[in-house]
Amino acid sequence: MLTILNNGLTIHDGALRHAWFELEKDSRRFFRCVALRELKVIPVSVREDYDLLGKQWAAVRGLHNAGVNFVYTAMGIYAPEHIGIVQLFGAAGEADSLEEASELALLGASTVEAAMANFPQSQLGAPNPDWLQWYLDFITSRGQNIAAVLGHPDPRQGKRGTDSEGAVGDDSDEDLAEEQNEILFRGLSKLRQNFVFQVLAEHISRSRMTQTLMKISETASNVASRRKGSIGIGFNLGIPIMAALSQSHASGVGVGQGTAHSAQDGVSQGWGESHSVGRAHSEGFSVSDGYSDSEGKNHSVSDGTSHSTMKSDTHGSMSSHGSSSGGGWSKSSGFGVNVDLGKSVLGNIPIIGGLLKGVSAGYNQGSSISGFGSTSSMSGSMSSHTEGTSDSTMHSTSEGTSEGHTTMHSESHSSMDTQSESWGDSRNWGQSHAEGITNSQQESRNFMQGISGGMSTGLLPGISLNHSWQTEDDVAERLADVLRRLESLANQASMEGGFMTNAFLFTDSPQGNAAAAALVPQAFHGSSVPTPVLTMLPPEEDAAELRAHAFTFTPWTEVDGQDLFSGELWTRYATLLTAGQLAAYTAPGLFEEGSAATTMSAIPEGMGFYPNMPGDVVLGHQYSPETGDLTTAQVRLNIETLMHTMAAGDTGFGKSVAMLRMAYETTLRWKTRTVVLDFGAGWRSLLNAPGLEGHVEILQLWPDAVRPLRWNPMQIGRNIAPETQWRAFADVFGGIAQLGVKRQKQELLEAMRELYTNMGVLVDDPNVRDDAKWGHVQMEEAALIRAKFGTLLGTLDPKQRQTLAVQRSMMIGLSDLYKAVSEKLKKVPPRDVMLTGVLEGILFRLNPLVQGSAARQFAPGPDTVPVEDLSKNGGWGVTIIEGGMFLDDFGKAFLLGWTGWHLYMDMVARRVHEVKTDEPLLQIFYEEANKIFVKETAGSGDETGGVSATQRFADMFRDARKYKSRLHVITQAPHLIADDIISSCNNVIVGYLKNPKDKDLILSALARSEKGFRDEEWRRFTDDIPIGMALGRFPYTTRREMQRPILFKPLMLDVPEPSNAEIEAVLGRIVLGKDE
């Protein structure tokens, strides 16, 4: 019996790691852990072509090879909240300690996650703790009905209907259940029945399966041999007649005598004993100090004489003698005869001729005597004598002197304890005696004679009657068929892996229980399995035990006593399944009513991945096109490959996040001049960006702002020719304002010319040079241009004339233009309705810029800001011009578009005239660019000979690279932007888009077909991109392999957005009409 001692959940960083259970069963205490992963995403575009079962089959084979105990659970949650189907995949670990069990479970879960990557771009995540709590509660109490699913499911791979290539699916038995577990889910979901379908698959080793296969094969062969047989009856009669004659005589005489005597005695005795004890202890300490001083002198004389005599005698003797003798005697005699009686005696009888081959007789006699004896002796003698004498005389004289001085200190401490005791006693005694005498004599004589004869004859009539029956044992036939299928099952399991599988289905109502009984066979039944799938209600005494097993994810292992195969193929509530059969239970259900997204578009084929992009500007991190996971591979840019960029996507999907990161990184790394033309106020967070301190300026287009932009749009740029700006103003204003009548731009152009001429701004115009006042340098202008009062304009150099034009234009503003148009409108005859409408349209567009506080903000004056100096504080930086919510879209579009034109044209003029190679790169970011770069409508051609705003901006984008400028557009509707501008944006960043026209443009920019015959998955994917994910393509490179589109997550600039008060605290407040 399974006893639950303790249990709990391990949660780390808010995510469920695993569930653990302390259990006791059969007097064994152990821990069991299960780590689960919830199926979040499995993108499937065409279900019929997905090969769901085949992929799961391969995954289960891999899990068996890795030794994983696989766990699958599907929950149908319809109360108290309607969640739908939740599918969990994981692994279980069992060990004597919690740490080891959890390690096994987590290792198995990671293996399951890797194997499930066989489903491209599928996502498994940590399960929702609330749903897991619902599961545990349902298992223990709410799930009133328990059904054990027994038998072998039939995995079928047939396809229903036609595939994407138009091929018709197989209309065979395999087509009975294309979506096997989905049939179960759909039926219970229809009735809104809460349920839990739990599958516990315990790994069975291949060696064990091979032994099971051998056992089944033996049983199957025994039964199969009894399937068919035969029964027969026969009768036969025969009468044989034969005769035989034989005679034989033999005699023999033998005499033998032998005597033998042998005696042997032996005694042996031994005894031994030993004991030893040892112990020792010793301790010593010594200190020694010494001093020695010695001086010595010696003299020695020695004389000696030596005499020695030596004498030695040695005697020895030895004797030995030996002799040997031996002999033997042998005698034999014999007699033999051989006669062929078949030929000489009975050869005339044809019946028996040749049956008797011969008669033989023989006689033999023999005797032998043998003996041996030996005697030996030896003798020898030895004698030795030695004598010697030695004399020696010695004289020695020695003299020496020595002196020594020694100081010594020594200290020693030692301790030793030793005790030893040992004693031993051993005794051994032995005695042996052997004696043997043998004497033998034998004599033999033998005589034999024989004669034989035979005769045979016969009469053999025969009568035979036979009758037989063919027998068949249908019981053995059926049993053999079942055993053969089990044999095939075990054979397949031994090759690809087998799992002892418990499958339980919990429901909370009789309706759900009855529906499950009908749906399980419908989903998993098949005809080619040993035992078909069925549900069984366990007896009452097993119900509580089954709940405990299901609650702790512990398989039922008890075997019935009458099981022929001893639990190798099944237990009471478990069945041995092959990898394919387990896949039928556990294949991910493509059931959209639930927590898993199954119908979303997959990442299309052809998506690139660059693990090592060059550059030091980081825009984000790439997604893997294979698994759909976010990686650490960075999206990088270098300054050599930076080109005009278009960021397109619906609002809120992250296009501005990507461009904000791009503006921050490029400005900080490359020290560029960056100007952001923002319709709203979404870029001000750059004020708090690290590294940009002191290099961020914020200006705003509404008068009551903290830092209003004090600018006169009519003022000539410092480096822009007056005639160029005069015509460009009319083109840009007319294009953005979408002046619908062809004469409107012409009237605007004439009104501006009149203003500029009357104020002497067009310094190269003949009317100005011939003017009595403006054709000469005025008193207040002389010091500015360093020329004498009254100097003719024609004698000035171009730089002086440009400075003069800028100075004179400071006194002309939009209100003057509005007044000039109004005066002309008053002079229009009442009957000229056409001209009246033209002028009124111009006044309508100018009105927001010349009324109220806006008139003061954009009025002429010496305190205006020259926009060509933006972002030059310290030589580099960011200037953000915020449009806000106080001007209409036209007013903001015109002011921002006109600012961008000024900045670009100033770069062009200085690049041409000054040729500064160290000029920092200029970047202009256009937010909501579709409101500025308006595409021309049909029939809106310009008959005045001027250039349209679309053409002017398109020229900017085409030529900006030459003048160290990069222009970036951010838009929600790229199809509204002029085609020439879109074509100039080589770099593309794309978020969620749904407009078909926008998709056509984006697919073309991504090097994909926009015609609809190919790359349809790319078209679907563009409106299936979530927030924070973007498509990117950066093809301005010399390496072709780097031109593929990539999928990445833009890095958010995680800094707080400053309030107006914080902007004022950092940058100060600008007050209109007064000094700062």
PDB file of C-alpha atoms in Angstrom, residues 310-546:
ATOM      1  CA  MET A 310     100.207 -22.029  10.753  1.00  0.00           C
ATOM      2  CA  LYS A 311      99.682 -25.764  10.280  1.00  0.00           C
ATOM      3  CA  SER A 312      96.549 -27.728   9.123  1.00  0.00           C
ATOM      4  CA  ASP A 313      95.724 -31.426   8.446  1.00  0.00           C
ATOM      5  CA  THR A 314      92.505 -32.856   6.896  1.00  0.00           C
ATOM      6  CA  HIS A 315      91.488 -36.500   6.294  1.00  0.00           C
ATOM      7  CA  GLY A 316      88.238 -38.084   4.780  1.00  0.00           C
ATOM      8  CA  SER A 317      86.998 -41.386   3.277  1.00  0.00           C
ATOM      9  CA  MET A 318      83.883 -42.707   1.348  1.00  0.00           C
ATOM     10  CA  SER A 319      82.843 -46.008  -0.252  1.00  0.00           C
ATOM     11  CA  SER A 320      79.927 -46.993  -2.630  1.00  0.00           C
ATOM     12  CA  HIS A 321      78.958 -50.151  -4.607  1.00  0.00           C
ATOM     13  CA  GLY A 322      76.047 -50.976  -6.967  1.00  0.00           C
ATOM     14  CA  SER A 323      74.850 -53.660  -9.386  1.00  0.00           C
ATOM     15  CA  SER A 324      71.637 -54.320 -11.403  1.00  0.00           C
ATOM     16  CA  SER A 325      70.035 -57.352 -13.117  1.00  0.00           C
ATOM     17  CA  GLY A 326      66.695 -58.120 -14.941  1.00  0.00           C
ATOM     18  CA  GLY A 327      65.063 -60.594 -17.361  1.00  0.00           C
ATOM     19  CA  GLY A 328      61.800 -61.860 -18.945  1.00  0.00           C
ATOM     20  CA  TRP A 329      60.274 -64.679 -20.949  1.00  0.00           C
ATOM     21  CA  SER A 330      57.235 -64.913 -23.282  1.00  0.00           C
ATOM     22  CA  LYS A 331      55.677 -67.590 -25.486  1.00  0.00           C
ATOM     23  CA  SER A 332      52.552 -67.709 -27.776  1.00  0.00           C
ATOM     24  CA  SER A 333      51.039 -70.062 -30.404  1.00  0.00           C
ATOM     25  CA  GLY A 334      47.845 -70.063 -32.510  1.00  0.00           C
ATOM     26  CA  PHE A 335      45.811 -71.783 -35.219  1.00  0.00           C
ATOM     27  CA  GLY A 336      43.069 -70.447 -37.544  1.00  0.00           C
ATOM     28  CA  VAL A 337      40.886 -71.607 -40.473  1.00  0.00           C
ATOM     29  CA  ASN A 338      38.370 -69.724 -42.657  1.00  0.00           C
ATOM     30  CA  VAL A 339      35.990 -71.326 -45.209  1.00  0.00           C
ATOM     31  CA  ASP A 340      33.327 -69.627 -47.410  1.00  0.00           C
ATOM     32  CA  LEU A 341      30.376 -71.980 -47.027  1.00  0.00           C
ATOM     33  CA  GLY A 342      28.117 -69.841 -49.139  1.00  0.00           C
ATOM     34  CA  LYS A 343      29.998 -70.779 -52.201  1.00  0.00           C
ATOM     35  CA  SER A 344      31.366 -74.268 -51.526  1.00  0.00           C
ATOM     36  CA  VAL A 345      28.695 -75.924 -49.482  1.00  0.00           C
ATOM     37  CA  LEU A 346      25.292 -74.292 -50.151  1.00  0.00           C
ATOM     38  CA  GLY A 347      25.940 -72.495 -53.384  1.00  0.00           C
ATOM     39  CA  ASN A 348      23.311 -74.531 -55.312  1.00  0.00           C
ATOM     40  CA  ILE A 349      20.384 -73.322 -53.256  1.00  0.00           C
ATOM     41  CA  PRO A 350      19.245 -70.122 -54.960  1.00  0.00           C
ATOM     42  CA  ILE A 351      16.918 -68.984 -52.204  1.00  0.00           C
ATOM     43  CA  ILE A 352      19.612 -68.684 -49.599  1.00  0.00           C
ATOM     44  CA  GLY A 353      22.658 -68.313 -51.798  1.00  0.00           C
ATOM     45  CA  GLY A 354      24.860 -65.521 -50.488  1.00  0.00           C
ATOM     46  CA  LEU A 355      23.145 -65.264 -47.090  1.00  0.00           C
ATOM     47  CA  LEU A 356      25.901 -67.254 -45.293  1.00  0.00           C
ATOM     48  CA  LYS A 357      29.351 -65.938 -46.039  1.00  0.00           C
ATOM     49  CA  GLY A 358      31.684 -68.403 -44.247  1.00  0.00           C
ATOM     50  CA  VAL A 359      32.761 -70.588 -41.319  1.00  0.00           C
ATOM     51  CA  SER A 360      35.900 -69.842 -39.201  1.00  0.00           C
ATOM     52  CA  ALA A 361      37.856 -71.695 -36.454  1.00  0.00           C
ATOM     53  CA  GLY A 362      40.951 -70.705 -34.453  1.00  0.00           C
ATOM     54  CA  TYR A 363      43.346 -71.757 -31.619  1.00  0.00           C
ATOM     55  CA  ASN A 364      45.700 -69.590 -29.460  1.00  0.00           C
ATOM     56  CA  GLN A 365      48.033 -70.280 -26.464  1.00  0.00           C
ATOM     57  CA  GLY A 366      50.537 -68.044 -24.635  1.00  0.00           C
ATOM     58  CA  SER A 367      52.579 -67.661 -21.350  1.00  0.00           C
ATOM     59  CA  SER A 368      55.019 -65.082 -19.873  1.00  0.00           C
ATOM     60  CA  ILE A 369      57.431 -64.721 -16.876  1.00  0.00           C
ATOM     61  CA  SER A 370      59.310 -61.538 -15.890  1.00  0.00           C
ATOM     62  CA  GLY A 371      61.607 -60.401 -12.974  1.00  0.00           C
ATOM     63  CA  PHE A 372      64.016 -57.624 -11.874  1.00  0.00           C
ATOM     64  CA  GLY A 373      66.671 -57.049  -9.122  1.00  0.00           C
ATOM     65  CA  SER A 374      69.440 -54.499  -8.307  1.00  0.00           C
ATOM     66  CA  THR A 375      72.401 -54.015  -5.838  1.00  0.00           C
ATOM     67  CA  SER A 376      74.766 -50.977  -5.540  1.00  0.00           C
ATOM     68  CA  SER A 377      77.906 -49.972  -3.475  1.00  0.00           C
ATOM     69  CA  MET A 378      80.458 -47.039  -3.552  1.00  0.00           C
ATOM     70  CA  SER A 379      83.745 -46.177  -1.699  1.00  0.00           C
ATOM     71  CA  GLY A 380      86.139 -43.186  -1.676  1.00  0.00           C
ATOM     72  CA  SER A 381      88.911 -41.408   0.417  1.00  0.00           C
ATOM     73  CA  MET A 382      90.410 -37.821   0.796  1.00  0.00           C
ATOM     74  CA  SER A 383      93.568 -36.417   2.571  1.00  0.00           C
ATOM     75  CA  SER A 384      94.868 -32.797   2.889  1.00  0.00           C
ATOM     76  CA  HIS A 385      97.865 -31.047   4.666  1.00  0.00           C
ATOM     77  CA  THR A 386      98.729 -27.298   4.900  1.00  0.00           C
ATOM     78  CA  GLU A 387     101.620 -25.462   6.621  1.00  0.00           C
ATOM     79  CA  GLY A 388     102.798 -21.752   6.577  1.00  0.00           C
ATOM     80  CA  THR A 389     105.137 -19.195   8.317  1.00  0.00           C
ATOM     81  CA  SER A 390     104.944 -15.308   8.321  1.00  0.00           C
ATOM     82  CA  ASP A 391     107.361 -12.576   9.710  1.00  0.00           C
ATOM     83  CA  SER A 392     106.846  -8.755   9.710  1.00  0.00           C
ATOM     84  CA  THR A 393     108.560  -5.619  11.181  1.00  0.00           C
ATOM     85  CA  MET A 394     106.864  -2.154  11.563  1.00  0.00           C
ATOM     86  CA  HIS A 395     108.086   1.395  12.509  1.00  0.00           C
ATOM     87  CA  SER A 396     105.746   4.447  12.604  1.00  0.00           C
ATOM     88  CA  THR A 397     106.153   8.094  13.693  1.00  0.00           C
ATOM     89  CA  SER A 398     103.162  10.482  14.010  1.00  0.00           C
ATOM     90  CA  GLU A 399     102.849  14.129  15.158  1.00  0.00           C
ATOM     91  CA  GLY A 400      99.701  16.334  15.213  1.00  0.00           C
ATOM     92  CA  THR A 401      98.222  19.535  16.683  1.00  0.00           C
ATOM     93  CA  SER A 402      94.485  20.281  17.107  1.00  0.00           C
ATOM     94  CA  GLU A 403      92.408  23.191  18.480  1.00  0.00           C
ATOM     95  CA  GLY A 404      88.588  23.373  18.721  1.00  0.00           C
ATOM     96  CA  HIS A 405      85.874  25.633  20.124  1.00  0.00           C
ATOM     97  CA  THR A 406      82.264  24.444  20.304  1.00  0.00           C
ATOM     98  CA  THR A 407      79.037  25.990  21.630  1.00  0.00           C
ATOM     99  CA  MET A 408      75.915  23.822  21.628  1.00  0.00           C
ATOM    100  CA  HIS A 409      72.273  24.110  22.653  1.00  0.00           C
ATOM    101  CA  SER A 410      69.842  21.296  22.120  1.00  0.00           C
ATOM    102  CA  GLU A 411      66.297  20.670  23.254  1.00  0.00           C
ATOM    103  CA  SER A 412      64.346  17.502  22.618  1.00  0.00           C
ATOM    104  CA  HIS A 413      60.978  16.222  23.708  1.00  0.00           C
ATOM    105  CA  SER A 414      59.622  12.786  22.877  1.00  0.00           C
ATOM    106  CA  SER A 415      56.846  10.588  24.097  1.00  0.00           C
ATOM    107  CA  MET A 416      56.303   6.911  23.385  1.00  0.00           C
ATOM    108  CA  ASP A 417      54.105   4.280  24.989  1.00  0.00           C
ATOM    109  CA  THR A 418      54.697   0.664  24.068  1.00  0.00           C
ATOM    110  CA  GLN A 419      53.481  -2.562  25.631  1.00  0.00           C
ATOM    111  CA  SER A 420      53.832  -5.948  24.053  1.00  0.00           C
ATOM    112  CA  GLU A 421      52.897  -9.450  25.153  1.00  0.00           C
ATOM    113  CA  SER A 422      53.208 -12.603  23.102  1.00  0.00           C
ATOM    114  CA  TRP A 423      53.289 -16.304  23.723  1.00  0.00           C
ATOM    115  CA  GLY A 424      52.913 -19.350  21.498  1.00  0.00           C
ATOM    116  CA  ASP A 425      52.952 -23.129  21.804  1.00  0.00           C
ATOM    117  CA  SER A 426      53.005 -25.614  18.941  1.00  0.00           C
ATOM    118  CA  ARG A 427      53.448 -29.422  18.858  1.00  0.00           C
ATOM    119  CA  ASN A 428      53.338 -31.960  16.032  1.00  0.00           C
ATOM    120  CA  TRP A 429      54.010 -35.725  15.890  1.00  0.00           C
ATOM    121  CA  GLY A 430      53.632 -38.227  13.040  1.00  0.00           C
ATOM    122  CA  GLN A 431      54.399 -41.910  12.280  1.00  0.00           C
ATOM    123  CA  SER A 432      53.920 -43.983   9.100  1.00  0.00           C
ATOM    124  CA  HIS A 433      54.607 -47.594   8.051  1.00  0.00           C
ATOM    125  CA  ALA A 434      53.977 -49.257   4.647  1.00  0.00           C
ATOM    126  CA  GLU A 435      54.712 -52.777   3.368  1.00  0.00           C
ATOM    127  CA  GLY A 436      53.663 -54.569   0.153  1.00  0.00           C
ATOM    128  CA  ILE A 437      54.352 -57.979  -1.480  1.00  0.00           C
ATOM    129  CA  THR A 438      52.859 -59.071  -4.859  1.00  0.00           C
ATOM    130  CA  ASN A 439      53.315 -62.413  -6.747  1.00  0.00           C
ATOM    131  CA  SER A 440      51.228 -63.412  -9.822  1.00  0.00           C
ATOM    132  CA  GLN A 441      51.222 -66.295 -12.352  1.00  0.00           C
ATOM    133  CA  GLN A 442      48.654 -66.990 -15.128  1.00  0.00           C
ATOM    134  CA  GLU A 443      48.173 -69.563 -17.876  1.00  0.00           C
ATOM    135  CA  SER A 444      45.324 -69.678 -20.456  1.00  0.00           C
ATOM    136  CA  ARG A 445      44.155 -71.934 -23.314  1.00  0.00           C
ATOM    137  CA  ASN A 446      41.103 -71.414 -25.586  1.00  0.00           C
ATOM    138  CA  PHE A 447      39.519 -73.397 -28.473  1.00  0.00           C
ATOM    139  CA  MET A 448      36.363 -72.471 -30.530  1.00  0.00           C
ATOM    140  CA  GLN A 449      34.580 -74.068 -33.545  1.00  0.00           C
ATOM    141  CA  GLY A 450      31.278 -73.070 -35.157  1.00  0.00           C
ATOM    142  CA  ILE A 451      29.087 -73.936 -38.151  1.00  0.00           C
ATOM    143  CA  SER A 452      25.874 -72.109 -39.211  1.00  0.00           C
ATOM    144  CA  GLY A 453      23.304 -72.493 -41.961  1.00  0.00           C
ATOM    145  CA  GLY A 454      19.960 -70.948 -42.805  1.00  0.00           C
ATOM    146  CA  MET A 455      17.016 -71.137 -45.187  1.00  0.00           C
ATOM    147  CA  SER A 456      14.068 -68.747 -45.638  1.00  0.00           C
ATOM    148  CA  THR A 457      10.993 -68.569 -47.806  1.00  0.00           C
ATOM    149  CA  GLY A 458       7.770 -66.575 -47.430  1.00  0.00           C
ATOM    150  CA  LEU A 459       4.316 -65.735 -48.661  1.00  0.00           C
ATOM    151  CA  LEU A 460       3.260 -62.127 -47.924  1.00  0.00           C
ATOM    152  CA  PRO A 461      -0.250 -61.289 -49.098  1.00  0.00           C
ATOM    153  CA  GLY A 462      -1.492 -57.950 -47.760  1.00  0.00           C
ATOM    154  CA  ILE A 463      -4.787 -56.071 -47.361  1.00  0.00           C
ATOM    155  CA  SER A 464      -4.740 -52.426 -46.230  1.00  0.00           C
ATOM    156  CA  LEU A 465      -7.680 -50.145 -45.349  1.00  0.00           C
ATOM    157  CA  ASN A 466      -7.007 -46.484 -44.322  1.00  0.00           C
ATOM    158  CA  HIS A 467      -9.215 -43.491 -43.392  1.00  0.00           C
ATOM    159  CA  SER A 468      -7.954 -40.128 -41.990  1.00  0.00           C
ATOM    160  CA  TRP A 469      -9.449 -36.810 -40.768  1.00  0.00           C
ATOM    161  CA  GLN A 470      -7.792 -33.259 -40.788  1.00  0.00           C
ATOM    162  CA  THR A 471      -8.277 -31.513 -37.414  1.00  0.00           C
ATOM    163  CA  GLU A 472      -8.155 -27.760 -36.546  1.00  0.00           C
ATOM    164  CA  ASP A 473      -8.176 -26.240 -33.044  1.00  0.00           C
ATOM    165  CA  ASP A 474      -9.817 -22.809 -33.320  1.00  0.00           C
ATOM    166  CA  VAL A 475      -9.122 -22.034 -29.677  1.00  0.00           C
ATOM    167  CA  ALA A 476      -5.425 -22.627 -30.265  1.00  0.00           C
ATOM    168  CA  GLU A 477      -5.673 -20.627 -33.509  1.00  0.00           C
ATOM    169  CA  ARG A 478      -7.119 -17.574 -31.764  1.00  0.00           C
ATOM    170  CA  LEU A 479      -4.762 -17.894 -28.839  1.00  0.00           C
ATOM    171  CA  ALA A 480      -1.801 -18.220 -31.182  1.00  0.00           C
ATOM    172  CA  ASP A 481      -2.937 -15.080 -33.047  1.00  0.00           C
ATOM    173  CA  VAL A 482      -3.060 -13.099 -29.818  1.00  0.00           C
ATOM    174  CA  LEU A 483       0.324 -14.440 -28.753  1.00  0.00           C
ATOM    175  CA  ARG A 484       1.797 -13.607 -32.152  1.00  0.00           C
ATOM    176  CA  ARG A 485       0.643 -10.022 -31.755  1.00  0.00           C
ATOM    177  CA  LEU A 486       2.095  -9.878 -28.277  1.00  0.00           C
ATOM    178  CA  GLU A 487       5.288 -11.319 -29.696  1.00  0.00           C
ATOM    179  CA  SER A 488       5.320  -8.623 -32.361  1.00  0.00           C
ATOM    180  CA  LEU A 489       4.670  -6.006 -29.674  1.00  0.00           C
ATOM    181  CA  ALA A 490       7.562  -7.250 -27.551  1.00  0.00           C
ATOM    182  CA  ASN A 491       9.801  -7.452 -30.609  1.00  0.00           C
ATOM    183  CA  GLN A 492       9.097  -3.835 -31.536  1.00  0.00           C
ATOM    184  CA  ALA A 493       9.489  -2.708 -27.932  1.00  0.00           C
ATOM    185  CA  SER A 494      12.869  -4.450 -27.687  1.00  0.00           C
ATOM    186  CA  MET A 495      14.038  -2.510 -30.745  1.00  0.00           C
ATOM    187  CA  GLU A 496      12.621   0.996 -30.251  1.00  0.00           C
ATOM    188  CA  GLY A 497      11.783   0.995 -26.553  1.00  0.00           C
ATOM    189  CA  GLY A 498       8.923   0.008 -24.307  1.00  0.00           C
ATOM    190  CA  PHE A 499       7.105   1.752 -21.470  1.00  0.00           C
ATOM    191  CA  MET A 500       4.931   0.219 -18.764  1.00  0.00           C
ATOM    192  CA  THR A 501       2.119   2.742 -18.983  1.00  0.00           C
ATOM    193  CA  ASN A 502      -0.611   3.733 -16.558  1.00  0.00           C
ATOM    194  CA  ALA A 503      -3.395   5.790 -18.107  1.00  0.00           C
ATOM    195  CA  PHE A 504      -6.131   7.182 -15.852  1.00  0.00           C
ATOM    196  CA  LEU A 505      -9.117   9.348 -16.702  1.00  0.00           C
ATOM    197  CA  PHE A 506     -10.759  11.341 -13.904  1.00  0.00           C
ATOM    198  CA  THR A 507     -14.156  12.989 -14.349  1.00  0.00           C
ATOM    199  CA  ASP A 508     -16.438  14.742 -11.878  1.00  0.00           C
ATOM    200  CA  SER A 509     -19.884  13.624 -13.031  1.00  0.00           C
ATOM    201  CA  PRO A 510     -21.681  10.513 -14.313  1.00  0.00           C
ATOM    202  CA  GLN A 511     -22.180  12.290 -17.652  1.00  0.00           C
ATOM    203  CA  GLY A 512     -18.449  12.821 -17.992  1.00  0.00           C
ATOM    204  CA  ASN A 513     -17.699   9.242 -17.014  1.00  0.00           C
ATOM    205  CA  ALA A 514     -20.140   7.858 -19.579  1.00  0.00           C
ATOM    206  CA  ALA A 515     -18.808  10.188 -22.267  1.00  0.00           C
ATOM    207  CA  ALA A 516     -15.232   9.121 -21.514  1.00  0.00           C
ATOM    208  CA  ALA A 517     -16.208   5.451 -21.874  1.00  0.00           C
ATOM    209  CA  ALA A 518     -17.489   6.210 -25.376  1.00  0.00           C
ATOM    210  CA  LEU A 519     -14.729   8.618 -26.440  1.00  0.00           C
ATOM    211  CA  VAL A 520     -11.674   6.573 -25.420  1.00  0.00           C
ATOM    212  CA  PRO A 521     -12.344   3.668 -27.843  1.00  0.00           C
ATOM    213  CA  GLN A 522     -13.405   6.142 -30.502  1.00  0.00           C
ATOM    214  CA  ALA A 523     -10.087   7.938 -30.205  1.00  0.00           C
ATOM    215  CA  PHE A 524      -7.617   5.107 -29.680  1.00  0.00           C
ATOM    216  CA  HIS A 525      -9.247   1.804 -30.775  1.00  0.00           C
ATOM    217  CA  GLY A 526      -7.665  -0.167 -33.600  1.00  0.00           C
ATOM    218  CA  SER A 527      -7.861  -3.618 -35.112  1.00  0.00           C
ATOM    219  CA  SER A 528      -4.146  -4.339 -35.445  1.00  0.00           C
ATOM    220  CA  VAL A 529      -3.249  -4.484 -31.761  1.00  0.00           C
ATOM    221  CA  PRO A 530      -3.044  -7.437 -29.326  1.00  0.00           C
ATOM    222  CA  THR A 531      -5.690  -6.059 -26.978  1.00  0.00           C
ATOM    223  CA  PRO A 532      -7.968  -3.151 -27.941  1.00  0.00           C
ATOM    224  CA  VAL A 533      -8.281  -0.058 -25.785  1.00  0.00           C
ATOM    225  CA  LEU A 534     -11.070  -0.011 -23.243  1.00  0.00           C
ATOM    226  CA  THR A 535     -11.886   1.700 -19.976  1.00  0.00           C
ATOM    227  CA  MET A 536     -12.337  -0.172 -16.742  1.00  0.00           C
ATOM    228  CA  LEU A 537     -13.830   1.063 -13.496  1.00  0.00           C
ATOM    229  CA  PRO A 538     -11.634  -0.165 -10.642  1.00  0.00           C
ATOM    230  CA  PRO A 539     -13.227  -1.946  -7.693  1.00  0.00           C
ATOM    231  CA  GLU A 540     -14.065   0.111  -4.653  1.00  0.00           C
ATOM    232  CA  GLU A 541     -11.153  -1.231  -2.618  1.00  0.00           C
ATOM    233  CA  ASP A 542      -8.662   0.049  -5.230  1.00  0.00           C
ATOM    234  CA  ALA A 543     -10.162   3.513  -5.741  1.00  0.00           C
ATOM    235  CA  ALA A 544      -8.387   5.240  -2.849  1.00  0.00           C
ATOM    236  CA  GLU A 545      -5.111   3.568  -3.720  1.00  0.00           C
ATOM    237  CA  LEU A 546      -5.419   4.688  -7.346  1.00  0.00           C
TER     238      LEU A 546
END
